[in-house]
């Protein structure tokens, strides 16, 4: 026991002697100068100590520097890179015996770092002593140095790129870094605040010195926050620009929250909630490419590849995504109870068309899906594009299987001084119109194999303004088909003797061989001169106009009852022919016999004809015609051939 005590005492004596020797041979000023030179060598910048300093050698060599500033000097210019309130740490003892200062560990208290890229693209953090020439290749490499472990307490980092306008600020930085030498592996973990969110991070690099000297290093990064969790494993390159390539994984509870956090506000609205993705990543500056992508967004899963460009005034997105099933119903507006809401026509018409949010995006996205749903609407295999440029959006459908047929077309919206210009070009080929209308409006009075073409454009600040300015053309052909809930034979029989209000409600359906029409649209009114309906026992021809904003109709035509398709084609007369007028809301129009026909019909009374002759002699012709029209309207209404009052169909 006595020997142990003596040995311990001897060791303490040697240590004390060593410390005493160091304290007598190494002055405080020399140690401080060595420390400043060490920091200058590590950072490549000049070090200025503006505050109080202290050095102690017992029980171990330690130091404390206050108000430390790192500056970049070029000629007469001085630029402050970082300021540290307190820099304290310890120095390895044995190297001091030969006059070398080797950091063992140190703490940076409230360091404030300012990183800047000027308009010429030069970074201030590499422009100090290492800037020997403007040419990157002329800069001397950083040499390996002993470093040790260190901590950062309550730090802040500000970054500004004057070429791109990008700014970032990290605050409340607290981290522990293990990095024995510049060439040794680096491991760091800590917390910080960015854009108002607490972030926990981890960082690892196998060859950090190679990366600093314009080389590469295997690297790993992890970020955890309430907004998103990110993991990266791969390689970091620094030639000529910083680059990350490898595999990455991201999870976020809200796309809108994530984009708002990184600087792009998508506003409010349905959908764009939970997202997760994984794939190979290639990040250079503000450009992020993802290949072998596996994406899950709002419950929809896809594979493909995308490229995202962040920063500046616009966010760019381009790529290809392939979905097995794509449910767009999650993007429908919903009530507080969560049920999808359908705006009333008046509300929809008054909606303002604002495309200003599109100015923040540049998009070129190709999307395909084995099936697409939107509420009750269901499409089969579909391929389309989404393009956004200069505030304009274009939605294109190259092909879509739709209720037994195909659909193609595109819809575009372009900002104008008067609001927005909308263009619609759609094509239906052999599509069953019945289930399509039912899916869109909840009910349908007509069904059948349909071919249709629509080519329209309009400009306005609201939906009503755009509809009121629509111009273009459209064609419609249904063959064969059925009109549900209307018995045309009984309707025409009722029309011969009187006026009919609204569409009759009846379980009977009228079979059609053909329904065709072409429309010319001008200033929100669709005009047709060749509306034709042919069936086994009827033939109808009509012309007129449909006012799109008010959803009303005005026209006249002739209905032949008892004329089948074949006899109508050969001109064979039917049982009777009824010229008619139709006007009023499309959902509930008024039908009555043409007043001119009233006087020409076989049952017209001679007194009526004689009175007409007298009226024409005594009154202007236009007044006589108006009186005839009014008489037709005032005929005693005959109820529709149904026991029920007609209901308003969905439009």
XYZ file of C-alpha atoms in Angstrom:
651
model
C 0.000 0.000 0.000
C 2.837 2.292 0.846
C 4.369 1.714 -2.573
C 1.089 2.634 -4.305
C 0.849 5.856 -2.376
C 4.423 6.695 -3.190
C 3.878 5.948 -6.882
C 0.787 8.160 -6.987
C 2.622 10.931 -5.229
C 5.453 10.626 -7.700
C 3.029 10.886 -10.634
C 1.422 13.967 -9.169
C 4.788 15.487 -8.596
C 5.808 14.841 -12.182
C 2.520 16.296 -13.484
C 2.846 19.346 -11.277
C 6.404 19.802 -12.342
C 5.463 19.490 -15.946
C 2.708 22.051 -15.609
C 5.040 24.370 -13.755
C 7.647 23.947 -16.457
C 5.116 24.679 -19.169
C 3.862 27.741 -17.320
C 7.383 29.128 -17.076
C 8.429 28.298 -20.629
C 5.173 29.218 -22.435
C 3.875 32.732 -21.869
C 0.195 33.619 -21.977
C 0.769 35.958 -24.896
C 2.573 33.275 -26.855
C -0.230 30.819 -26.187
C -2.859 33.367 -27.265
C -0.937 34.191 -30.423
C -0.635 30.500 -31.180
C -4.349 29.998 -30.600
C -5.223 32.905 -32.877
C -2.896 31.577 -35.561
C -4.441 28.125 -35.179
C -7.967 29.468 -35.687
C -6.770 31.575 -38.627
C -5.212 28.526 -40.260
C -8.371 26.444 -39.782
C -10.749 29.090 -41.107
C -8.561 30.822 -43.668
C -9.384 34.220 -42.159
C -7.757 36.749 -39.881
C -8.543 36.547 -36.170
C -8.995 39.595 -33.965
C -9.434 39.314 -30.205
C -11.218 42.427 -28.983
C -12.172 41.390 -25.471
C -10.551 40.095 -22.309
C -8.405 36.960 -22.370
C -7.287 34.491 -19.746
C -4.981 31.477 -19.678
C -4.563 28.929 -16.903
C -2.262 25.947 -16.593
C -3.773 24.293 -13.540
C -5.167 21.725 -13.350
C -4.757 21.567 -17.182
C -3.825 24.151 -19.804
C -6.988 26.103 -20.696
C -7.888 29.425 -22.228
C -10.810 31.834 -22.648
C -11.093 34.503 -25.321
C -13.872 37.104 -25.380
C -15.241 38.999 -28.359
C -13.389 37.108 -31.089
C -13.891 38.293 -34.668
C -12.950 36.544 -37.927
C -12.421 38.862 -40.881
C -11.610 38.639 -44.560
C -9.120 41.140 -45.841
C -8.499 42.043 -49.445
C -6.449 45.160 -49.974
C -7.907 47.929 -47.866
C -11.259 46.131 -47.490
C -12.186 44.274 -44.308
C -15.258 42.071 -44.144
C -16.434 40.471 -40.913
C -17.213 36.771 -41.397
C -17.972 35.671 -37.847
C -18.115 36.991 -34.313
C -17.864 34.827 -31.189
C -18.847 36.134 -27.771
C -16.712 33.598 -25.906
C -14.201 31.031 -27.172
C -12.882 28.775 -24.447
C -11.166 25.428 -24.459
C -8.238 23.290 -23.434
C -4.878 22.527 -25.002
C -3.058 19.196 -25.142
C -0.264 19.184 -22.559
C 2.509 17.140 -24.136
C 2.755 19.106 -27.424
C 3.214 22.256 -25.320
C 6.460 20.824 -23.983
C 7.961 21.291 -27.425
C 6.151 24.553 -28.104
C 3.276 23.242 -30.254
C -0.315 24.309 -29.587
C -2.770 21.469 -30.181
C -6.443 22.016 -29.447
C -8.000 19.310 -27.328
C -11.544 20.608 -27.080
C -13.222 23.976 -27.133
C -16.610 25.689 -26.867
C -18.005 28.467 -29.062
C -20.505 30.546 -27.087
C -22.954 32.566 -29.181
C -21.029 32.466 -32.452
C -22.611 34.494 -35.272
C -21.533 33.457 -38.756
C -22.311 35.468 -41.906
C -21.938 33.609 -45.200
C -22.327 35.582 -48.396
C -22.054 35.052 -52.148
C -21.527 38.313 -54.001
C -22.935 39.259 -57.403
C -19.829 37.809 -59.071
C -20.409 34.445 -57.408
C -17.519 34.693 -54.937
C -18.004 33.174 -51.485
C -16.761 35.238 -48.561
C -15.864 32.171 -46.478
C -13.031 31.171 -48.830
C -11.844 34.659 -49.733
C -9.428 35.382 -46.911
C -5.876 34.167 -46.798
C -6.641 31.382 -49.233
C -7.645 33.717 -52.087
C -4.354 33.781 -53.944
C -6.053 34.340 -57.292
C -9.498 34.560 -58.845
C -8.947 31.201 -60.501
C -10.324 28.354 -58.367
C -7.410 26.104 -59.277
C -4.941 28.674 -57.907
C -6.298 28.550 -54.365
C -4.020 26.663 -52.019
C -5.517 23.529 -50.441
C -6.314 23.344 -46.766
C -3.775 21.215 -44.925
C -4.570 18.641 -42.301
C -4.687 20.012 -38.759
C -5.437 18.705 -35.308
C -8.844 19.859 -34.211
C -10.473 17.803 -31.448
C -14.035 17.834 -30.230
C -15.987 21.030 -29.719
C -19.414 22.399 -28.948
C -21.498 25.270 -30.228
C -23.824 27.024 -27.814
C -26.612 29.363 -28.966
C -25.080 30.063 -32.358
C -26.496 31.735 -35.459
C -25.718 31.367 -39.161
C -26.909 33.820 -41.820
C -26.578 33.063 -45.543
C -27.221 35.446 -48.439
C -26.672 34.890 -52.150
C -26.782 38.258 -53.879
C -26.838 36.627 -57.306
C -30.042 34.678 -56.675
C -31.615 36.669 -53.850
C -31.746 33.587 -51.610
C -31.511 34.142 -47.869
C -31.485 31.698 -44.964
C -31.033 32.152 -41.237
C -30.316 29.483 -38.620
C -30.688 30.483 -34.984
C -30.390 28.822 -31.567
C -27.742 26.466 -32.954
C -26.532 23.997 -30.340
C -24.285 21.192 -31.481
C -21.634 18.734 -30.441
C -18.951 17.944 -33.022
C -16.392 15.171 -32.898
C -13.578 15.892 -35.356
C -10.097 14.992 -34.147
C -8.338 16.094 -37.325
C -9.502 17.795 -40.493
C -8.761 14.602 -42.424
C -10.511 12.384 -39.854
C -14.200 11.457 -39.997
C -16.603 14.133 -38.776
C -19.670 13.442 -36.672
C -22.058 16.130 -35.488
C -25.453 16.255 -33.807
C -27.527 19.076 -32.457
C -30.555 21.320 -32.655
C -31.390 24.637 -34.302
C -34.307 26.827 -35.376
C -34.996 27.508 -39.050
C -37.992 29.471 -40.305
C -39.639 29.221 -36.908
C -39.344 25.433 -36.565
C -37.224 23.472 -34.102
C -34.936 21.080 -35.961
C -32.875 18.173 -34.706
C -30.055 17.245 -37.070
C -27.249 14.772 -37.515
C -24.260 14.981 -39.867
C -21.457 12.630 -40.767
C -18.601 12.815 -43.283
C -15.897 10.209 -43.825
C -13.398 12.468 -45.622
C -14.303 16.083 -44.813
C -10.884 17.470 -45.752
C -11.169 16.007 -49.248
C -14.552 17.717 -49.593
C -13.144 21.067 -48.423
C -10.342 20.793 -50.981
C -12.785 20.525 -53.905
C -13.107 16.772 -53.620
C -15.689 14.260 -52.387
C -16.646 12.481 -49.216
C -19.155 9.823 -48.204
C -21.782 11.637 -46.140
C -24.977 11.109 -44.183
C -27.520 13.695 -43.082
C -30.657 13.458 -40.969
C -33.201 16.165 -40.180
C -36.171 15.819 -37.839
C -38.812 18.488 -37.258
C -42.533 18.947 -36.885
C -42.707 19.826 -40.582
C -40.639 17.051 -42.165
C -38.191 14.229 -41.530
C -35.355 13.769 -44.023
C -32.613 11.162 -44.358
C -29.717 11.129 -46.814
C -26.946 8.613 -47.434
C -24.467 8.993 -50.258
C -21.635 11.249 -51.352
C -20.968 14.946 -51.016
C -18.973 16.643 -53.779
C -17.399 20.090 -53.898
C -16.205 20.328 -57.493
C -16.869 22.909 -58.646
C -20.141 23.462 -56.755
C -21.420 21.631 -53.665
C -23.404 18.541 -54.625
C -25.174 15.670 -52.870
C -25.911 12.398 -54.617
C -27.222 9.202 -53.099
C -30.456 7.896 -51.630
C -32.936 10.025 -49.755
C -36.184 9.614 -47.869
C -38.681 12.301 -46.873
C -41.876 12.236 -44.809
C -44.105 15.226 -44.089
C -47.633 15.511 -42.664
C -48.479 18.400 -45.031
C -47.119 19.412 -48.422
C -48.506 22.903 -47.908
C -46.740 23.184 -44.563
C -43.474 21.860 -45.999
C -43.514 24.223 -48.992
C -44.411 27.165 -46.764
C -41.473 26.258 -44.494
C -38.964 26.269 -47.353
C -40.288 29.526 -48.772
C -43.127 28.777 -51.222
C -46.655 29.411 -49.947
C -49.260 27.262 -51.736
C -52.121 28.923 -49.888
C -55.024 27.048 -48.336
C -57.314 24.461 -49.863
C -58.216 20.787 -49.884
C -55.581 18.094 -50.330
C -51.793 18.404 -50.506
C -51.524 16.795 -47.095
C -49.393 13.803 -46.107
C -46.481 12.971 -48.404
C -43.676 10.447 -48.336
C -41.067 9.793 -50.969
C -37.850 7.902 -51.496
C -35.422 7.567 -54.349
C -32.047 8.563 -55.674
C -31.223 12.215 -55.181
C -28.933 14.620 -56.991
C -28.818 18.053 -55.352
C -26.736 20.842 -56.903
C -27.348 24.304 -55.548
C -31.111 24.909 -55.772
C -31.724 22.090 -58.250
C -32.998 18.791 -56.855
C -33.431 15.734 -59.080
C -35.139 12.557 -57.898
C -34.933 9.342 -59.906
C -36.283 5.865 -59.115
C -38.887 7.840 -57.187
C -41.542 6.149 -55.061
C -44.134 8.732 -54.030
C -47.212 8.672 -51.821
C -49.300 11.866 -51.808
C -52.741 12.131 -50.218
C -53.049 8.345 -50.381
C -52.140 8.193 -54.102
C -48.994 6.212 -54.905
C -46.791 6.777 -57.929
C -43.401 5.988 -59.418
C -41.247 8.046 -61.733
C -38.782 10.912 -61.596
C -38.961 14.655 -60.997
C -36.709 17.684 -60.927
C -37.430 20.513 -58.494
C -35.848 23.956 -58.625
C -36.203 25.986 -55.442
C -35.328 29.533 -54.503
C -35.625 32.815 -56.308
C -39.023 34.069 -57.397
C -40.270 30.769 -58.863
C -40.398 27.103 -57.945
C -39.813 24.726 -60.828
C -41.242 21.220 -61.180
C -40.802 18.887 -64.108
C -40.889 15.136 -64.522
C -43.023 12.052 -65.020
C -45.303 10.263 -62.553
C -47.172 6.994 -63.117
C -50.053 6.121 -60.770
C -51.890 2.849 -60.502
C -54.985 4.623 -59.140
C -55.370 8.393 -58.876
C -58.142 9.726 -56.625
C -58.628 13.449 -57.286
C -61.630 13.558 -54.974
C -59.363 14.596 -52.094
C -59.033 17.974 -53.819
C -62.774 18.694 -53.767
C -63.972 21.510 -51.531
C -65.613 20.085 -48.408
C -67.970 21.326 -45.728
C -67.105 21.584 -42.048
C -68.571 18.096 -41.613
C -66.162 16.776 -44.263
C -68.732 16.144 -47.005
C -67.923 17.348 -50.552
C -69.692 20.588 -51.414
C -71.129 21.619 -54.773
C -71.407 25.399 -55.246
C -74.769 26.779 -56.337
C -74.891 28.107 -59.919
C -75.113 31.721 -58.743
C -72.154 31.224 -56.436
C -70.128 29.470 -59.133
C -70.860 32.182 -61.696
C -69.727 34.947 -59.342
C -66.427 33.239 -58.525
C -63.418 35.381 -59.431
C -60.748 33.758 -61.608
C -57.371 34.611 -60.071
C -54.242 33.115 -61.629
C -51.733 35.210 -59.662
C -50.564 32.230 -57.580
C -49.300 30.538 -60.761
C -46.651 33.246 -61.183
C -44.617 31.437 -58.505
C -44.335 28.192 -60.486
C -42.816 26.758 -63.637
C -44.185 23.263 -64.224
C -43.876 20.614 -66.909
C -45.335 17.398 -65.536
C -46.513 14.259 -67.339
C -48.949 12.083 -65.430
C -50.463 8.691 -66.244
C -52.785 6.398 -64.306
C -54.514 3.062 -64.783
C -57.660 4.631 -63.301
C -58.716 8.117 -62.228
C -61.660 9.069 -60.013
C -63.146 12.404 -58.988
C -66.171 11.890 -56.797
C -68.569 9.775 -58.886
C -66.640 10.415 -62.102
C -64.487 7.446 -63.125
C -61.970 7.233 -65.943
C -59.970 4.266 -67.118
C -56.397 4.442 -68.382
C -55.451 8.102 -68.641
C -52.399 10.078 -69.742
C -52.112 13.847 -69.396
C -49.836 16.841 -68.918
C -49.717 19.833 -66.596
C -47.790 22.864 -67.827
C -47.381 26.177 -66.014
C -45.373 29.055 -67.483
C -45.532 32.839 -66.999
C -48.652 32.534 -64.874
C -50.531 30.457 -67.480
C -51.643 26.864 -66.986
C -52.441 24.196 -69.561
C -54.062 20.868 -68.647
C -53.881 18.346 -71.454
C -55.411 14.888 -71.761
C -53.745 12.836 -74.464
C -56.140 9.963 -73.952
C -58.614 8.810 -71.337
C -60.928 5.807 -71.344
C -64.350 7.225 -70.443
C -67.550 5.155 -70.059
C -66.951 2.860 -72.976
C -65.330 5.494 -75.172
C -62.386 7.850 -75.304
C -61.809 11.463 -74.297
C -59.117 13.887 -75.408
C -58.482 17.614 -75.108
C -56.975 20.411 -73.132
C -58.003 23.354 -70.975
C -55.772 26.415 -70.683
C -55.954 29.605 -68.641
C -53.811 32.653 -69.383
C -53.725 35.882 -67.350
C -54.840 39.024 -69.207
C -55.395 42.667 -68.232
C -59.122 41.838 -68.199
C -58.748 38.819 -65.899
C -58.106 35.484 -67.575
C -58.529 33.939 -70.997
C -59.850 30.381 -70.948
C -59.600 27.996 -73.884
C -61.356 24.625 -73.964
C -60.876 21.991 -76.633
C -62.514 18.638 -75.826
C -63.385 15.546 -77.824
C -65.603 12.611 -76.865
C -65.658 9.510 -79.029
C -68.218 6.708 -78.484
C -68.774 7.683 -74.852
C -71.996 6.755 -73.050
C -73.311 10.205 -72.145
C -75.771 8.931 -69.509
C -73.398 7.806 -66.743
C -71.096 10.718 -67.583
C -73.843 13.286 -66.952
C -74.987 11.403 -63.858
C -71.456 11.468 -62.442
C -71.108 15.183 -63.165
C -74.548 16.448 -62.124
C -76.247 13.675 -60.161
C -78.872 12.810 -62.799
C -79.297 12.458 -66.524
C -82.300 12.585 -68.886
C -80.372 11.320 -71.883
C -78.115 8.381 -72.572
C -76.474 6.809 -75.551
C -73.257 6.456 -77.502
C -71.988 9.995 -77.968
C -69.488 11.753 -80.169
C -68.881 15.406 -79.341
C -66.468 18.207 -80.139
C -66.118 21.447 -78.180
C -63.804 24.328 -79.083
C -64.468 27.470 -77.013
C -62.631 30.460 -75.600
C -63.580 33.404 -73.407
C -62.108 36.198 -71.290
C -63.255 37.733 -68.012
C -62.599 38.360 -64.339
C -65.327 36.000 -63.109
C -66.793 32.730 -64.329
C -69.917 34.612 -65.481
C -67.783 37.105 -67.394
C -65.874 34.324 -69.138
C -69.054 32.407 -70.019
C -70.684 35.602 -71.322
C -67.766 36.135 -73.708
C -67.439 32.559 -74.953
C -67.028 32.052 -78.669
C -66.334 29.010 -80.798
C -68.247 25.972 -81.958
C -69.474 22.588 -80.814
C -71.018 19.473 -82.339
C -73.041 16.664 -80.780
C -74.129 13.275 -82.092
C -75.859 10.521 -80.085
C -76.667 7.237 -81.831
C -78.475 5.255 -80.559
C -79.844 6.653 -77.319
C -82.762 7.266 -75.005
C -84.445 10.287 -73.447
C -85.311 9.325 -69.894
C -88.477 10.526 -68.182
C -90.119 12.024 -71.296
C -92.788 10.355 -73.443
C -92.399 12.450 -76.577
C -95.472 10.942 -78.275
C -97.785 12.005 -75.433
C -95.924 15.307 -75.102
C -96.598 16.201 -78.751
C -100.183 15.065 -78.508
C -100.629 17.388 -75.541
C -98.783 20.178 -77.352
C -101.176 20.073 -80.335
C -104.074 21.178 -78.150
C -102.360 23.483 -75.701
C -99.325 24.768 -73.887
C -97.007 22.489 -71.864
C -95.116 23.815 -68.859
C -91.801 22.155 -68.009
C -90.435 18.750 -68.799
C -92.902 15.974 -67.988
C -91.902 13.527 -65.298
C -92.668 9.977 -66.320
C -90.951 6.603 -66.004
C -91.295 6.120 -69.754
C -88.204 6.533 -71.941
C -88.241 7.525 -75.595
C -85.833 5.591 -77.771
C -83.774 7.560 -80.253
C -82.030 6.409 -83.379
C -80.112 9.663 -83.799
C -79.722 13.028 -82.124
C -77.436 15.512 -83.889
C -76.732 19.212 -83.602
C -74.020 21.748 -84.322
C -73.622 25.026 -82.448
C -71.950 28.312 -83.160
C -71.095 30.155 -79.952
C -70.746 33.934 -79.817
C -70.737 36.202 -76.748
C -72.026 33.459 -74.505
C -74.895 32.357 -76.732
C -74.905 29.020 -78.562
C -76.931 29.044 -81.773
C -78.035 26.005 -83.762
C -79.854 25.680 -87.068
C -79.739 21.923 -87.425
C -80.942 20.296 -84.215
C -82.349 16.902 -85.291
C -83.928 14.006 -83.403
C -85.036 10.788 -85.089
C -86.699 7.821 -83.485
C -88.955 4.906 -84.384
C -92.106 7.078 -84.235
C -90.900 10.677 -84.152
C -88.799 13.143 -86.084
C -87.930 16.574 -84.665
C -86.063 19.401 -86.365
C -85.431 22.729 -84.660
C -83.276 25.810 -84.492
C -82.715 28.334 -81.751
C -80.240 29.534 -79.185
C -79.049 28.681 -75.700
C -77.986 31.542 -73.445
C -75.184 30.024 -71.367
C -75.037 32.498 -68.476
C -78.771 32.372 -67.699
C -79.060 28.710 -68.778
C -82.131 29.549 -70.855
C -83.344 28.482 -74.273
C -85.337 30.076 -77.093
C -86.182 28.354 -80.362
C -88.772 26.790 -82.597
C -89.097 23.686 -84.687
C -91.348 20.985 -86.052
C -92.169 17.626 -84.534
C -93.608 14.867 -86.695
C -95.429 12.208 -84.737
C -95.781 8.780 -86.272
C -92.821 9.322 -88.599
C -90.120 6.725 -88.108
C -86.510 7.196 -89.077
C -86.920 5.479 -92.418
C -90.143 7.273 -93.413
C -88.699 10.625 -92.314
C -85.755 10.051 -94.605
C -88.062 9.410 -97.575
C -90.471 12.260 -96.776
C -93.432 10.008 -95.982
C -96.002 12.029 -93.981
C -96.734 10.997 -90.406
C -99.876 11.042 -88.310
C -99.580 14.777 -87.666
C -96.955 17.519 -87.586
C -96.692 20.091 -84.787
C -94.676 23.301 -85.252
C -93.694 24.472 -81.761
C -91.940 27.184 -79.824
C -89.744 26.494 -76.773
C -88.468 29.172 -74.407
C -87.487 29.721 -70.799
C -85.019 28.094 -68.399
C -83.515 24.897 -69.735
C -84.508 23.149 -66.529
C -88.174 24.177 -66.833
C -89.058 25.595 -70.267
C -92.427 26.411 -71.764
C -93.509 24.665 -74.976
C -96.475 25.867 -77.030
C -97.660 25.599 -80.642
C -96.206 28.066 -83.126
C -98.840 30.916 -83.420
C -98.479 31.031 -87.213
C -99.306 27.366 -87.362
C -102.379 28.033 -85.207
C -103.998 29.879 -88.110
C -102.835 27.414 -90.747
C -103.959 24.278 -88.963
C -106.991 22.466 -90.486
C -109.140 23.212 -87.418
C -108.533 26.972 -87.501
C -111.901 28.817 -87.350
C -112.789 31.057 -90.338
C -113.462 33.853 -87.855
C -109.854 33.711 -86.670
C -108.533 33.999 -90.202
C -110.916 36.879 -91.004
C -109.887 38.694 -87.820
C -106.248 38.345 -88.830
C -106.948 40.023 -92.176
C -108.648 42.936 -90.413
C -105.830 43.286 -87.909
C -103.255 43.451 -90.695
C -105.239 46.257 -92.349
C -105.620 48.285 -89.151
C -102.344 47.655 -87.232
C -98.636 47.417 -87.976
C -97.619 43.864 -88.952
C -95.226 43.544 -86.004
C -98.056 44.254 -83.553
C -100.192 41.589 -85.200
C -97.409 39.022 -84.968
C -96.806 39.891 -81.319
C -100.520 39.440 -80.600
C -100.464 36.029 -82.286
C -97.523 34.953 -80.201
C -99.266 36.084 -77.050
C -102.398 34.158 -78.021
C -100.315 31.045 -78.405
C -98.853 31.564 -74.970
C -102.287 32.220 -73.455
C -103.821 29.010 -74.741
C -105.213 26.969 -71.856
C -102.302 24.912 -70.599
C -102.650 21.211 -70.911
C -100.860 19.213 -68.258
C -97.994 17.051 -69.361
C -98.824 13.397 -69.914
C -97.955 12.431 -66.377
C -99.612 12.434 -63.005
C -96.568 14.154 -61.463
C -95.531 17.771 -61.679
C -92.271 17.938 -63.660
C -89.115 18.223 -61.651
C -86.124 20.368 -62.518
C -83.402 18.251 -64.066
C -79.793 18.686 -63.073
C -77.766 20.623 -65.602
